[in-house]
Each structure stands twice: as C-alpha cells, then as structure tokens.
Amino acid sequence: MDPTNTSFLQILAPAVVVGLLIYFTYLFYNHYYKPSQALQKNIEHMASTLASMKEGDADIRKNGASRVFSRTVFENIWSEFAKTLHVQIVETENGKEKRARLTIPARAYFNVSTVVETPLKVQYFKHLPGILTGVGIIGTFAGLLFGLSNFDSSSPETMAKSVNLLLSGVRDAFYASTLAITLAMLITHLEKLQYRKCVSALEEMTVVIDSLFDGGVEEEYLAAIAKQTKSFETQADGFRQAVTESLNLIAQDSRAAQDRLADMIRDAMFEALTESSRKSNAHFEQALARQIKEPLEEMTRKIESRISTSKISNAEISQKIIRASQSTTGTGNSVRQE
C-alpha cells in the first residue's frame, strides 16, 4: 500500500472522532450552556424584581408581577398561575380592599420540567457524555482494526513497518478516546452545574412568588364552612323539633277527624239500616197482607156462595112444604065434603 494513503487512512479515524467531538462540544455550548446561563440570569433577575414588590397592596403586587413576566418565556405560565389566585374584597379602615390570596404553590406551575428541562432539552444533553464516550470507543476500535488490517508479517522488514503502523494507529485512537472521555467528563460537570444553578434560581423565584400573596385561604374557608355547618345543625335541630310538634298536632287532629268520621259513618249506617229495616217491614207486611187477604177473601166468597145457596135451598123446601100442606088441606076438605 502507498505510504501516503496509509498515513491518510491511519489518521482518518482519529480525525473523524475529533471532528465529532468538536461538533458535539459546539452543540453543547450553544444549545445548552449559553441558554442555561441566560435562563439562570433571567430567573435571578425576575426573582430580585419580585422581591422588591413585597410592600403594598396584594392586587398591586399581582399587577406588578404580571408586568415582570410580560413578554418573557414565563408569560403563559404566569397567566395560568394567576388564574388560581383567589381575589377577596376585605373591609378595612380605608374602605374596601382587594386581596389576591394564594391557593396553589407557585412550584406547581413554575416547576423544573416546564421552566428548565423542556426549554434546555436537558434529556438530550444529559446523555451527551455517553455519546462522546461511545464515539471515543468507536475511534479506538477503528484505529485497531485499521492497524490489524494492514499488518504484514511476510518478512522482518514489513513486519517492523506493520508493527510501527499498528502502534501509531493505536496511539492516535487512544489520543482521540482520551479526548472524548475528557470532554464527556467536562460536559457532565458543566451540565450538572448549570442545571443545579437553574433549579436553585427557580426555587428561589417560586419562594418569592409565594411570599407576595397570603396563603391559608383554604383553612379560612374550611373554618367558615365548619361554622356554617354547625349553624345549619342547630337550625336543623330546631326545624326537626318544630316538624315533630307539627306532626304530633297533625296526628292528634287526624285521630279526632277519624273518630268524627267513624261516628258519622256509624250514624249514617244506623239510619240507613233503620230505614232499610222499616221499608223491609212495610214490604213484608204488605206481602203478608196480600198473602193472607186473598185466601180469606176467596174463602169468604165461597162461604157466602154456599150460604146463599143454602138460603135458596131452604126457601125452595119451605115453598114445597107449603105447597104440600096446601095440597093436603085441599084433599082433606074434599074428603069431608064427600
């Protein structure tokens, strides 16, 4: 193989490794380190500005915080957090005063994931040192493979050259790997350092935001609800007692009404039964009279008929006797005349 080509191929793998290391280092510096520093300074500046607004009315502090977060990367987060602030109107010596009360801690919205990790792409740069270490290891194996592929042991002279070439490739590969590991350690240190600084600044800012507004509104409402519940229980006891008394009165009235109704029903039934009995007796008497009168009348007619018949027979007998007597008398007279 041409010595020129051999030398070029020998330094190709370390050159690629170094080029990748430079690219990833530039990527880390411009897309993580500088933005993280800017984010840290921005958070610290807003925290100091918010801390200076602790004096004054709570509503004024809310408006001031809105101006601080306006036109920043935190504007939408603040807008969502501001919706959770409970506005109260309190009577004071100077009149009515509006107060914004804290209901949810600021860290619920200004959290590490939303403010730090997502904008800075922490999940990617957290694994960048591993990528750099992998690149260095690949460069080492590439140098070893190149030296072994060009190893010639056909003669002592070529073997000596091959050994020199192998050692040179391994040396360059180890240099590249050493550089990759060094950069990986440095990037890990800087990444963790800046991440910790940003998180610390964010925690300080959330503490300042919470200090701008009075909390404990949940406890106040719970105490008010408990007091109102106790009042409702007292009213419920009075209402239950009044309902019980009313039900007793209604029950008494109902029993009296039932008794009156029972008496009315009993009297009505008695009158109805009496009237029905009277009518039944009248009908019975009429029926009985009809049943007795008709046979008696029939019997009377028959007796009268017989009596009249007997009278006729007796009259006829009397007439016959008279006629017989007369004829006998006439006969006697005739005999005497003779």
XYZ file of C-alpha atoms in Angstrom:
338
model
C 0.000 0.000 0.000
C 1.195 3.527 -0.800
C 2.700 5.104 2.344
C 0.804 8.328 1.639
C -2.527 6.529 1.535
C -1.551 4.519 4.567
C -0.783 7.649 6.545
C -4.049 9.251 5.439
C -6.136 6.240 6.383
C -4.253 5.969 9.653
C -5.276 9.451 10.738
C -8.785 9.232 9.242
C -10.414 7.535 12.230
C -8.900 9.910 14.841
C -9.776 12.864 12.616
C -13.422 11.751 12.387
C -13.533 11.275 16.154
C -12.048 14.702 16.756
C -14.467 16.259 14.277
C -17.450 14.675 16.043
C -16.104 15.792 19.405
C -15.794 19.366 18.170
C -19.330 19.262 16.741
C -20.922 17.916 19.926
C -18.917 20.358 22.058
C -20.135 23.246 19.924
C -23.684 21.905 20.133
C -23.477 21.689 23.912
C -22.038 25.152 24.301
C -24.511 26.955 22.015
C -27.672 24.990 22.782
C -27.288 24.240 26.456
C -24.513 26.061 28.274
C -25.181 29.579 26.983
C -29.011 29.260 27.147
C -28.781 27.818 30.667
C -26.664 30.764 31.789
C -29.131 33.190 30.205
C -32.040 31.362 31.846
C -30.324 31.432 35.217
C -29.662 35.153 34.997
C -33.199 35.835 33.793
C -34.730 33.880 36.692
C -32.454 35.570 39.247
C -33.295 38.999 37.831
C -37.053 38.354 37.968
C -36.740 36.938 41.490
C -34.945 40.060 42.699
C -37.525 42.290 40.970
C -40.428 40.389 42.538
C -38.760 40.511 45.952
C -38.734 44.294 45.769
C -42.554 44.358 45.393
C -43.427 42.840 48.770
C -44.699 46.164 50.048
C -48.111 47.464 49.038
C -51.492 46.034 48.243
C -51.789 42.387 47.120
C -53.656 43.407 43.991
C -50.898 45.855 43.124
C -48.304 43.116 43.636
C -50.283 40.854 41.311
C -50.350 43.512 38.575
C -46.649 44.199 39.107
C -45.793 40.522 38.767
C -47.818 40.411 35.551
C -45.677 43.216 34.171
C -42.484 41.415 35.224
C -43.439 38.222 33.398
C -44.869 40.056 30.387
C -43.095 39.313 27.097
C -40.936 36.593 28.624
C -40.875 32.827 28.284
C -42.794 32.676 31.567
C -45.748 34.812 30.445
C -48.055 31.879 29.694
C -47.048 30.088 32.884
C -47.772 33.201 34.949
C -51.097 33.677 33.174
C -52.179 30.157 34.190
C -50.902 30.622 37.737
C -52.660 33.991 38.116
C -55.991 32.268 37.454
C -55.507 30.261 40.651
C -55.174 33.391 42.826
C -58.323 33.951 44.815
C -59.448 37.587 44.879
C -61.126 38.725 48.091
C -62.762 42.048 48.893
C -61.973 42.908 52.513
C -63.377 45.737 54.590
C -60.562 47.863 56.028
C -60.261 51.213 57.759
C -59.665 52.843 54.385
C -62.641 51.154 52.772
C -62.890 48.076 50.641
C -59.632 46.470 49.590
C -58.994 43.760 47.028
C -56.647 40.986 48.065
C -55.227 38.176 45.969
C -54.886 35.022 48.048
C -52.645 32.077 47.258
C -54.459 28.776 46.689
C -51.753 26.688 44.948
C -47.968 26.963 45.467
C -46.096 28.578 42.608
C -43.906 25.499 42.125
C -46.985 23.664 40.845
C -46.761 25.817 37.701
C -43.180 27.078 37.780
C -41.763 23.570 38.013
C -38.393 22.239 36.865
C -39.856 20.254 33.991
C -41.676 23.243 32.488
C -39.160 26.006 33.142
C -35.770 24.271 32.924
C -35.798 20.818 31.399
C -38.075 21.399 28.418
C -36.556 24.688 27.123
C -32.964 23.486 27.600
C -33.574 19.962 26.213
C -31.996 18.519 29.334
C -32.999 14.962 28.488
C -30.775 15.053 25.390
C -27.740 16.853 26.819
C -27.873 14.692 29.933
C -26.929 11.736 27.717
C -24.404 13.632 25.568
C -21.375 12.499 27.666
C -22.342 8.894 26.953
C -22.472 9.691 23.247
C -18.981 11.250 23.408
C -17.607 8.224 25.237
C -19.141 5.953 22.615
C -17.552 7.991 19.812
C -14.133 7.677 21.502
C -14.528 3.909 21.883
C -15.557 3.579 18.238
C -12.476 5.601 17.233
C -10.242 3.292 19.284
C -11.631 0.176 17.666
C -11.412 1.791 14.243
C -7.680 2.510 14.776
C -7.046 -1.042 15.954
C -8.912 -2.530 13.017
C -7.028 -0.341 10.578
C -3.648 -1.339 12.057
C -4.535 -5.037 12.108
C -5.891 -4.981 8.555
C -2.585 -3.569 7.266
C -0.357 -5.853 9.333
C 2.142 -7.729 7.117
C 4.319 -10.460 8.633
C 5.792 -11.833 5.402
C 9.300 -10.510 6.178
C 11.067 -8.947 9.131
C 11.175 -5.540 7.408
C 7.452 -5.470 6.571
C 6.625 -6.811 9.994
C 8.575 -3.979 11.614
C 6.737 -1.442 9.475
C 3.393 -3.062 10.239
C 4.123 -3.001 13.941
C 5.070 0.668 13.742
C 1.890 1.379 11.756
C -0.261 -0.573 14.244
C 1.244 1.190 17.228
C 0.808 4.587 15.586
C -2.847 3.864 14.827
C -3.489 2.637 18.323
C -1.735 5.695 19.749
C -3.838 8.097 17.721
C -7.004 6.178 18.552
C -6.200 6.318 22.266
C -5.500 10.024 21.995
C -8.930 10.523 20.442
C -10.572 8.320 23.058
C -8.798 10.166 25.844
C -10.014 13.471 24.401
C -13.575 12.123 24.103
C -13.617 10.871 27.680
C -12.155 14.148 28.942
C -14.792 16.170 27.082
C -17.520 13.839 28.333
C -16.434 14.386 31.933
C -16.180 18.147 31.407
C -19.592 18.344 29.733
C -21.126 16.231 32.514
C -19.705 18.590 35.120
C -20.879 21.735 33.321
C -24.302 20.264 32.549
C -24.963 19.258 36.148
C -23.557 22.540 37.463
C -25.744 24.715 35.253
C -28.759 22.519 35.838
C -28.338 22.870 39.598
C -27.923 26.649 39.305
C -31.081 26.987 37.215
C -33.068 24.790 39.607
C -31.819 26.779 42.611
C -32.738 30.072 40.942
C -36.182 28.706 40.075
C -36.788 27.534 43.653
C -35.825 30.960 44.940
C -38.213 32.628 42.480
C -41.129 30.360 43.476
C -40.489 31.168 47.150
C -40.574 34.878 46.331
C -43.826 34.478 44.347
C -45.441 32.623 47.233
C -44.349 35.342 49.648
C -46.147 38.010 47.600
C -49.561 36.606 48.430
C -51.100 35.448 51.678
C -51.967 31.785 51.860
C -54.284 29.895 54.146
C -57.446 30.729 52.240
C -58.397 27.038 52.250
C -58.228 26.897 56.058
C -60.332 30.038 56.345
C -62.994 28.666 54.035
C -62.938 25.321 55.812
C -63.386 27.089 59.169
C -66.234 29.142 57.693
C -67.826 26.003 56.287
C -67.483 24.250 59.661
C -69.077 27.227 61.412
C -71.853 27.382 58.859
C -72.357 23.632 59.191
C -72.698 23.964 62.945
C -75.261 26.727 62.441
C -77.115 24.516 59.974
C -77.111 21.692 62.525
C -78.638 23.998 65.140
C -81.254 25.157 62.669
C -81.875 21.579 61.636
C -82.458 20.573 65.265
C -84.980 23.405 65.688
C -86.615 22.535 62.422
C -86.762 18.845 63.369
C -88.340 19.713 66.716
C -90.881 22.012 65.051
C -91.682 19.345 62.478
C -92.111 16.754 65.248
C -94.514 19.016 67.137
C -96.424 19.787 63.966
C -96.651 16.102 63.129
C -97.936 15.361 66.631
C -100.607 18.028 66.245
C -101.483 16.697 62.820
C -101.672 13.170 64.234
C -103.983 14.330 67.024
C -106.185 16.235 64.577
C -106.151 13.228 62.290
C -107.241 10.903 65.094
C -110.029 13.319 66.104
C -111.109 13.613 62.479
C -111.051 9.828 62.162
C -113.204 9.486 65.289
C -115.705 12.051 63.960
C -115.742 10.339 60.612
C -116.273 6.963 62.277
C -119.203 8.385 64.276
C -120.704 9.920 61.164
C -120.315 6.658 59.260
C -121.829 4.674 62.160
C -124.820 7.059 62.435
C -125.328 7.053 58.695
C -125.160 3.258 58.599
C -127.561 3.007 61.546
C -130.017 5.378 59.863
C -129.622 3.534 56.597
C -130.143 0.184 58.289
C -133.145 1.541 60.240
C -134.725 2.968 57.115
C -133.965 -0.210 55.249
C -135.444 -2.292 58.081
C -138.561 -0.105 58.169
C -139.001 -0.382 54.449
C -138.391 -4.112 54.616
C -141.033 -4.482 57.361
C -143.513 -2.441 55.341
C -142.885 -4.573 52.305
C -143.166 -7.694 54.443
C -146.452 -6.535 55.954
C -147.812 -5.687 52.537
C -146.723 -9.028 51.155
C -148.104 -10.855 54.186
C -151.378 -8.972 53.911
C -151.587 -9.887 50.255
C -150.786 -13.495 51.035
C -153.464 -13.700 53.785
C -156.102 -11.372 52.377
C -156.533 -13.119 49.068
C -157.157 -16.588 50.574
C -159.528 -15.086 53.174
C -161.441 -13.202 50.516
C -161.614 -16.358 48.434
C -162.805 -18.324 51.445
C -165.335 -15.638 52.286
C -166.666 -15.683 48.755
C -167.015 -19.410 48.855
C -168.760 -19.335 52.243
C -171.080 -16.608 51.089
C -171.787 -18.576 47.952
C -172.608 -21.609 49.977
C -174.687 -19.661 52.394
C -176.636 -18.077 49.541
C -177.042 -21.496 48.005
C -178.256 -22.857 51.334
C -180.796 -20.000 51.637
C -182.166 -20.778 48.197
C -182.488 -24.460 49.028
C -184.269 -23.732 52.319
C -186.707 -21.379 50.569
C -187.494 -23.958 47.979
C -188.016 -26.592 50.695
C -190.322 -24.208 52.579
C -192.276 -23.494 49.457
C -192.525 -27.215 48.731
C -193.699 -27.865 52.272
C -196.247 -25.073 51.998
C -197.452 -26.370 48.689
C -197.614 -29.845 50.089
C -199.551 -28.646 53.103
C -201.896 -26.757 50.893
C -202.485 -29.768 48.710
C -203.045 -31.940 51.745
C -205.510 -29.468 53.187
C -207.359 -29.303 49.925
C -207.554 -33.072 49.758
C -208.918 -33.324 53.316
C -211.587 -30.781 52.601
C -212.639 -32.681 49.547
C -212.912 -35.872 51.528
C -215.010 -34.196 54.177
C -217.298 -32.713 51.606
C -217.946 -36.010 50.168
